[in-house]
XYZ file of C-alpha atoms in Angstrom:
554
model
C 48.636 100.718 38.635
C 52.387 100.236 38.580
C 54.380 100.505 41.770
C 57.499 102.627 42.274
C 59.925 99.770 41.578
C 58.303 99.080 38.219
C 58.466 102.781 37.336
C 62.203 102.861 38.103
C 62.773 99.760 35.990
C 60.822 101.288 33.093
C 62.777 104.522 33.412
C 66.089 102.635 33.312
C 64.983 100.713 30.220
C 63.903 103.933 28.535
C 67.345 105.459 29.057
C 68.948 102.384 27.522
C 66.695 102.514 24.455
C 67.288 106.253 24.105
C 71.030 105.668 23.993
C 70.551 103.160 21.174
C 68.702 105.671 19.003
C 70.817 108.672 19.924
C 72.229 108.764 16.371
C 68.820 109.686 14.915
C 69.284 113.327 13.889
C 65.719 114.454 14.423
C 62.503 113.043 15.787
C 59.361 114.351 14.158
C 56.991 116.182 16.415
C 53.996 114.978 14.435
C 53.853 111.651 12.636
C 50.872 111.656 10.336
C 48.243 110.321 10.495
C 48.880 109.605 14.232
C 48.470 111.929 17.157
C 51.521 113.645 18.580
C 53.403 112.187 21.533
C 52.260 115.003 23.855
C 48.711 114.262 22.786
C 49.212 110.608 23.708
C 50.451 111.620 27.112
C 47.538 114.000 27.509
C 45.091 111.290 26.689
C 46.771 108.998 29.216
C 45.618 111.253 32.042
C 42.026 110.482 31.158
C 42.682 106.772 31.652
C 44.981 106.869 34.668
C 42.857 104.340 36.582
C 42.879 101.763 33.792
C 44.660 98.445 34.520
C 48.268 98.096 33.445
C 47.447 95.469 30.798
C 44.999 97.889 29.143
C 47.687 100.566 28.894
C 50.140 98.174 27.299
C 47.543 97.205 24.695
C 46.787 100.852 23.938
C 50.488 101.608 23.602
C 50.953 98.796 21.110
C 47.994 100.061 19.100
C 49.422 103.567 18.896
C 52.860 102.288 18.011
C 51.468 99.997 15.318
C 49.595 102.863 13.659
C 52.379 105.395 13.798
C 55.601 103.404 13.334
C 57.060 100.552 11.396
C 58.450 98.184 14.059
C 60.919 96.649 11.647
C 62.620 100.024 11.198
C 61.788 102.088 14.274
C 61.400 99.636 17.192
C 63.496 101.831 19.476
C 61.224 104.831 19.035
C 58.172 102.655 19.634
C 59.517 101.527 23.000
C 60.156 105.131 23.970
C 56.547 106.049 23.183
C 55.230 103.122 25.232
C 57.387 104.028 28.242
C 56.364 107.664 27.960
C 52.688 106.745 28.197
C 53.209 104.415 31.171
C 55.467 106.924 32.884
C 52.811 109.604 32.531
C 50.339 107.368 34.325
C 52.530 106.378 37.254
C 54.643 109.479 37.844
C 54.500 110.970 41.395
C 54.928 114.723 41.553
C 53.005 115.583 44.738
C 55.231 115.643 47.807
C 53.547 115.171 51.219
C 54.346 113.685 54.629
C 53.249 110.086 54.990
C 52.071 110.383 58.622
C 51.531 112.970 61.332
C 50.758 112.560 65.037
C 48.831 114.956 67.214
C 47.165 115.191 70.596
C 43.698 116.740 71.024
C 43.717 120.533 71.215
C 46.930 120.980 69.260
C 47.495 122.513 65.810
C 48.872 120.469 62.903
C 50.321 121.558 59.566
C 49.697 119.389 56.508
C 52.388 120.150 53.937
C 51.970 119.691 50.191
C 54.135 120.658 47.209
C 54.158 119.872 43.475
C 57.604 118.726 42.266
C 58.895 118.865 38.685
C 56.190 121.036 37.186
C 58.154 121.774 34.000
C 55.884 121.257 31.025
C 52.859 120.749 33.287
C 50.206 123.377 33.885
C 48.721 123.520 37.405
C 45.101 124.602 37.415
C 43.728 123.898 40.894
C 44.539 122.171 44.211
C 42.103 120.565 46.658
C 42.345 118.981 50.122
C 40.121 115.951 50.669
C 39.494 114.322 54.062
C 38.802 110.569 54.299
C 37.728 109.774 57.886
C 36.917 106.184 56.917
C 37.456 103.967 53.938
C 35.095 105.066 51.171
C 34.175 108.455 52.719
C 35.509 111.653 51.068
C 34.916 115.301 52.025
C 36.417 118.408 50.418
C 37.716 120.632 53.193
C 39.778 123.242 51.269
C 40.123 124.342 47.592
C 42.498 126.859 46.023
C 42.204 128.298 42.516
C 44.703 130.868 41.224
C 41.876 132.965 39.795
C 39.048 132.452 42.285
C 41.156 132.121 45.451
C 40.503 130.003 48.567
C 37.359 128.056 49.317
C 36.364 126.022 52.396
C 33.365 123.782 51.748
C 31.078 122.757 54.580
C 32.670 119.981 56.644
C 33.450 118.993 60.218
C 36.696 120.988 59.968
C 35.235 124.244 58.642
C 36.425 127.180 60.679
C 39.500 125.291 61.878
C 41.261 124.699 58.552
C 43.059 127.288 56.374
C 45.775 127.584 53.719
C 49.175 128.653 55.001
C 50.432 130.349 51.823
C 47.551 130.352 49.368
C 49.501 129.353 46.244
C 49.621 126.426 43.841
C 53.322 125.856 44.488
C 52.800 125.412 48.255
C 49.174 124.701 49.167
C 49.924 123.526 52.741
C 47.098 123.816 55.261
C 46.822 123.971 59.049
C 44.137 122.592 61.357
C 43.676 124.196 64.765
C 42.120 122.731 67.911
C 42.539 119.215 66.603
C 39.931 116.759 67.823
C 40.009 112.992 68.135
C 37.419 112.806 65.369
C 39.787 114.567 62.957
C 41.825 111.386 62.526
C 41.956 109.962 59.009
C 43.614 110.427 55.615
C 44.152 113.862 54.073
C 44.634 113.937 50.290
C 46.335 116.836 48.517
C 45.088 116.623 44.899
C 46.275 118.743 41.976
C 44.346 119.308 38.755
C 47.001 119.646 36.033
C 47.216 119.917 32.296
C 47.923 117.801 30.365
C 48.682 115.054 32.949
C 45.350 115.371 34.774
C 44.849 114.879 38.511
C 47.796 113.950 40.764
C 47.676 113.500 44.516
C 49.542 112.684 47.708
C 48.117 111.321 50.978
C 48.988 112.114 54.613
C 47.642 110.011 57.501
C 46.784 111.967 60.636
C 47.059 109.784 63.744
C 45.406 111.199 66.829
C 47.029 110.270 70.126
C 45.387 110.012 73.512
C 47.234 108.635 76.496
C 45.011 106.093 78.222
C 44.313 105.709 81.910
C 45.403 102.222 82.951
C 44.220 100.318 86.014
C 44.033 96.744 87.278
C 42.463 94.952 90.232
C 42.008 91.360 91.452
C 38.564 89.837 91.758
C 37.894 87.992 95.014
C 36.353 84.586 94.300
C 35.579 81.410 96.233
C 37.349 78.114 95.682
C 35.382 76.026 93.219
C 35.423 73.852 90.113
C 34.285 76.353 87.457
C 36.370 78.924 85.579
C 35.727 82.464 86.821
C 37.267 85.919 86.401
C 40.015 86.457 88.982
C 41.566 89.723 87.677
C 40.628 92.660 85.449
C 42.705 95.268 83.643
C 41.502 98.378 81.769
C 43.055 100.931 79.441
C 40.513 103.774 79.166
C 40.187 106.459 76.460
C 43.356 105.752 74.562
C 44.140 106.404 70.938
C 45.160 104.255 69.170
C 43.958 101.071 70.838
C 46.154 99.756 73.673
C 47.502 96.204 73.896
C 47.040 94.263 77.159
C 48.876 91.073 78.185
C 49.130 89.071 81.434
C 52.089 87.641 83.346
C 51.449 85.059 86.092
C 52.341 81.558 87.281
C 48.674 80.657 87.728
C 47.270 78.573 84.903
C 44.399 80.323 83.158
C 43.314 82.208 80.046
C 42.728 85.844 79.094
C 40.013 87.596 77.098
C 39.996 91.195 75.809
C 37.297 93.519 74.456
C 37.402 97.114 73.177
C 34.873 99.873 72.521
C 35.114 103.232 70.756
C 33.684 106.335 72.420
C 32.003 109.299 70.760
C 35.284 111.196 70.983
C 36.926 108.442 68.918
C 38.969 107.133 71.850
C 39.227 103.432 72.585
C 38.748 101.650 75.898
C 40.240 98.170 76.203
C 39.223 95.770 78.960
C 40.973 92.455 79.604
C 40.018 89.685 82.049
C 41.979 86.730 83.397
C 40.007 83.561 84.142
C 40.884 80.298 85.903
C 39.462 77.522 88.092
C 40.098 78.902 91.616
C 41.947 76.716 94.122
C 43.451 77.381 97.534
C 46.934 76.877 96.076
C 46.450 79.867 93.731
C 45.519 82.245 96.537
C 48.135 84.957 96.944
C 49.965 84.212 93.689
C 51.389 87.163 91.769
C 49.666 88.331 88.596
C 50.654 91.353 86.485
C 48.748 93.277 83.828
C 51.060 94.732 81.145
C 49.697 97.636 79.034
C 51.495 98.716 75.843
C 50.558 101.963 74.086
C 52.048 104.261 71.488
C 52.113 107.199 73.877
C 54.133 105.309 76.509
C 57.884 105.050 76.409
C 57.724 101.501 77.778
C 54.960 99.043 78.669
C 53.285 99.770 81.994
C 53.142 96.909 84.520
C 50.350 96.715 87.092
C 51.172 93.989 89.674
C 48.646 92.453 92.067
C 47.886 89.209 93.934
C 45.097 86.728 93.403
C 42.442 86.581 96.114
C 40.704 83.207 96.411
C 38.607 82.446 99.476
C 38.543 78.930 100.943
C 37.694 77.036 104.150
C 40.317 76.956 106.918
C 43.131 74.416 106.656
C 43.820 73.038 110.175
C 46.800 71.010 111.439
C 47.904 70.128 115.013
C 51.673 70.052 115.570
C 53.871 69.319 118.604
C 52.860 65.774 119.567
C 56.024 63.609 119.792
C 54.451 60.282 120.953
C 56.421 60.498 124.210
C 53.838 61.513 126.767
C 54.745 59.560 129.892
C 53.503 59.730 133.450
C 54.834 62.755 135.267
C 56.011 64.675 132.189
C 55.810 68.448 132.523
C 54.606 71.060 130.015
C 53.676 68.925 127.009
C 52.280 71.264 124.313
C 50.115 71.076 121.186
C 49.789 73.938 118.650
C 46.845 74.370 116.274
C 47.990 75.880 112.951
C 45.081 77.250 110.888
C 45.181 79.064 107.541
C 42.403 80.301 105.291
C 40.962 83.162 103.270
C 39.559 84.988 105.087
C 41.919 84.274 107.970
C 40.294 82.124 110.706
C 39.184 84.294 113.592
C 37.944 81.657 116.060
C 40.054 78.680 117.236
C 38.752 76.306 119.943
C 40.091 73.159 121.686
C 37.971 70.201 122.746
C 38.513 66.801 124.363
C 36.588 63.862 122.949
C 36.332 62.256 126.377
C 34.455 65.257 127.787
C 35.553 68.336 129.706
C 39.169 69.371 129.568
C 41.330 67.762 132.296
C 42.394 70.007 135.144
C 46.058 69.729 134.166
C 45.370 71.179 130.693
C 45.761 74.884 129.994
C 44.524 76.517 126.713
C 45.760 79.871 125.467
C 44.650 80.948 121.963
C 45.851 78.231 119.570
C 48.190 76.485 122.084
C 47.188 73.627 124.431
C 49.621 72.883 127.285
C 49.509 69.863 129.618
C 51.102 71.029 132.858
C 51.371 67.513 134.316
C 50.821 64.350 132.273
C 48.632 61.758 133.983
C 45.894 59.297 133.087
C 43.364 62.112 132.702
C 45.010 63.389 129.516
C 44.943 59.971 127.856
C 42.356 61.195 125.331
C 41.848 62.737 121.875
C 42.215 66.501 121.519
C 40.331 68.354 118.743
C 41.145 71.806 117.314
C 38.458 73.693 115.374
C 39.066 76.804 113.217
C 36.309 78.947 111.763
C 36.098 81.737 109.154
C 33.278 83.314 107.170
C 33.003 80.262 104.884
C 32.748 77.579 107.589
C 34.541 75.395 110.138
C 37.416 72.915 109.769
C 39.129 70.731 112.388
C 42.014 68.386 113.146
C 42.616 65.961 116.043
C 45.411 64.057 117.773
C 45.207 61.172 120.264
C 47.612 61.286 123.205
C 48.928 57.896 124.374
C 50.275 57.919 127.950
C 53.142 55.550 128.880
C 54.672 54.623 132.237
C 58.242 55.461 131.288
C 59.745 57.816 128.746
C 60.947 56.454 125.485
C 64.374 57.954 126.028
C 65.855 54.582 127.271
C 64.695 52.875 124.146
C 66.225 55.629 122.115
C 69.561 55.337 123.925
C 69.601 51.561 123.446
C 68.899 52.054 119.778
C 71.779 54.506 119.487
C 74.182 52.194 121.334
C 73.177 49.249 119.189
C 73.703 51.303 116.074
C 77.180 52.359 117.232
C 78.169 48.767 118.021
C 76.876 47.608 114.679
C 78.927 50.242 112.899
C 82.064 49.272 114.821
C 81.574 45.573 114.013
C 81.114 46.412 110.403
C 84.361 48.376 110.394
C 86.232 45.478 112.041
C 84.879 43.029 109.470
C 85.946 45.314 106.669
C 89.469 45.700 108.089
C 89.881 41.919 108.556
C 88.577 41.215 105.083
C 90.991 43.702 103.546
C 93.896 42.217 105.509
C 93.068 38.641 104.449
C 92.681 39.615 100.820
C 96.018 41.382 100.793
C 97.714 38.440 102.545
C 96.321 35.964 100.028
C 97.524 38.088 97.172
C 101.003 38.359 98.729
C 101.196 34.588 99.328
C 100.044 33.905 95.792
C 102.720 36.180 94.371
C 105.513 34.580 96.479
C 104.426 30.965 95.796
C 103.816 31.026 92.077
C 106.686 33.184 90.892
C 110.464 32.892 91.325
C 112.065 34.129 94.578
C 112.651 37.820 94.689
C 116.225 37.425 96.004
C 118.943 34.724 96.101
C 119.697 33.532 99.628
C 123.387 33.459 100.674
C 125.185 30.075 100.501
C 125.168 28.104 103.756
C 128.223 28.255 106.001
C 129.839 24.846 106.505
C 131.958 24.439 109.620
C 134.969 22.222 109.075
C 133.927 21.442 105.531
C 135.715 21.997 102.321
C 133.690 25.189 101.680
C 135.871 26.979 104.200
C 138.677 26.727 101.775
C 136.826 28.941 99.320
C 136.904 31.895 101.646
C 140.244 31.029 103.232
C 143.083 33.163 102.087
C 145.830 31.286 100.276
C 149.444 31.971 101.004
C 151.313 32.949 97.912
C 153.403 30.192 96.505
C 157.113 30.587 96.372
C 159.305 28.927 93.945
C 160.870 26.192 96.095
C 161.238 23.850 93.192
C 162.944 24.301 89.960
C 160.899 25.496 87.011
C 160.963 22.061 85.593
C 158.892 20.752 88.473
C 155.182 20.972 88.018
C 152.985 21.768 91.002
C 149.252 21.524 91.405
C 146.989 23.973 93.247
C 143.225 23.867 93.754
C 141.078 26.636 92.385
C 138.501 28.657 94.245
C 135.566 27.285 92.289
C 132.936 25.567 94.446
C 132.803 21.818 93.861
C 130.143 19.689 95.400
C 131.611 17.377 98.078
C 129.929 14.074 97.449
C 132.016 12.322 100.170
C 130.246 13.937 103.095
C 127.191 11.742 102.824
C 129.545 8.779 102.359
C 131.096 9.482 105.734
C 127.692 9.677 107.330
C 126.652 6.408 105.688
C 129.815 4.529 106.772
C 131.740 4.731 103.561
C 135.452 5.369 103.606
C 136.933 7.919 101.416
C 139.771 5.662 100.448
C 137.521 2.985 98.926
C 137.749 2.491 95.262
C 135.182 4.272 93.153
C 135.282 1.996 90.232
C 137.536 4.268 88.268
C 141.250 3.634 87.800
C 142.392 6.739 89.614
C 145.588 5.307 91.147
C 148.977 6.428 89.948
C 152.524 5.364 90.782
C 154.785 7.943 92.177
C 158.526 7.926 91.671
C 158.927 5.515 94.598
C 156.163 3.219 93.403
C 153.603 4.277 96.069
C 149.982 4.607 95.178
C 148.317 8.060 95.657
C 144.739 8.588 96.724
C 143.975 10.713 93.695
C 145.747 10.711 90.412
C 147.876 13.649 89.519
C 147.844 15.017 86.064
C 149.825 12.911 83.604
C 152.679 15.421 83.495
C 153.035 15.571 87.298
C 156.114 13.625 88.526
C 157.062 15.536 91.672
C 157.834 13.172 94.550
C 156.933 15.889 97.073
C 153.237 15.452 96.258
C 152.958 11.845 97.320
C 150.169 11.038 99.678
C 150.477 8.138 102.043
C 147.705 5.672 102.498
C 147.676 6.403 106.196
C 146.795 9.965 105.545
C 144.112 8.820 103.159
C 142.387 7.102 106.045
C 142.421 10.268 108.164
C 139.212 12.285 107.642
C 140.962 15.513 108.572
C 143.558 14.884 106.011
C 140.967 14.157 103.404
C 139.436 17.527 103.970
C 142.743 19.261 103.614
C 143.028 21.120 100.338
C 146.548 19.882 99.829
C 145.390 16.273 100.005
C 142.023 16.675 98.306
C 143.545 19.061 95.792
C 140.400 21.232 95.436
C 137.772 18.498 95.652
C 135.183 18.951 98.391
C 131.643 17.954 99.249
C 129.214 20.401 100.859
C 126.496 19.180 103.198
C 122.975 18.855 101.863
C 120.946 22.051 102.029
C 117.227 21.826 102.659
C 114.958 24.566 101.484
């Protein structure tokens, strides 16, 4: 059978073909020797359950007999689409699904749409509780009236209006067993039978519950929690939420009232670590607005776990009130805790109260092993600790350790500071030794030397000579005095240097240093006696700007 999408596509194609042949003035109602188009459609109702390929073959056969495809292909397509459309057309309007709770009344609506050109002869309601089962529950004929065949719904089903146009029915006191498909089927002419189906879904809110299963620690997988959803319709969905590692299994069973009970179990290998862990059963059902959570805790029984705490390894002679505490856990909780001494009876200085052992005065008698035993319904477990008695407390050793640690830390800090200082000093020395000096030192001050003349203010010269006379004046530029070392080494300044520096003045006297060639002033003569005087040699007027600075050592 064709689906709705294919029918719409065929209908669209038919409209297109019809527009192409709209210029044909008249279509014959009967084309001899073939059957009429209405007759073809009527025959199609007798073969409505044939496969689609069969209908296409039949349509081609009819078109080949009645029409010449070379001249009337458009009309042939219209005939084919008419036959297929007659097979797949849906005229019966119903509701796809209805929900109901037990004891309520439901109305199943049905109506035939587009009955123009179609003759309605009879309408029937058919109930399908399961796939393959069909029961007539109500029949209406315009001539013979209403009929209610024997069925599980007889006495509770009736027509609302009693007409072919609106053959809706109602079912009162709905039961869980009434669930299924309800088919409204019309017998028509010439299209044959047409139908629409409504699914009735019965609802029953389940009763949900969950509980842990107490188990004993072991190595095999066992059920540790159960969850049930009883008498629900439709079937509930159960899931688990927990940190414990395990697996879940679910089973369901249907009751005589057609309700469903779902049972789910959670299984794991029980260990003491899983005891008390949270586990939640989550039930989802159509009648619930949200999933229902049922939290609980796992219950796994195991032998007591015993541990003695409080011994600090510092039991010395004369110590007061040294205590030991026996910590015991288990499922069930240990109810009996006892203390024992391996050496025999408890020393007189020992006092026991519930799970606490107190040594009032430490002496040689308590130099023994103490045992704590805890018991529950599954058995007994124990732990022990050996007390070692010393002459002196270990506090002195602890103080010495602390002092040594403090000294070590201080030494380490000193070493770090010294190392940082040395590294920085080496870097600074390396920078000052390898590179140029960062500043230029001031020139040395020479007492009584010719360098004093550089900073000595000069009196302005006055014109005491005519402009024709040339005078000579030393400049302020520093000139190295090479004669200083000569004085220290016994050389005289007036000794000849190997150069012909002598010059004759106007009176024929020889000067210590030669004047410029154009100098002829007699006032600038220097006597040889003055040349022998060291003070005179250092005079700027006699040396005329030449000086020697002392050696400078860096």
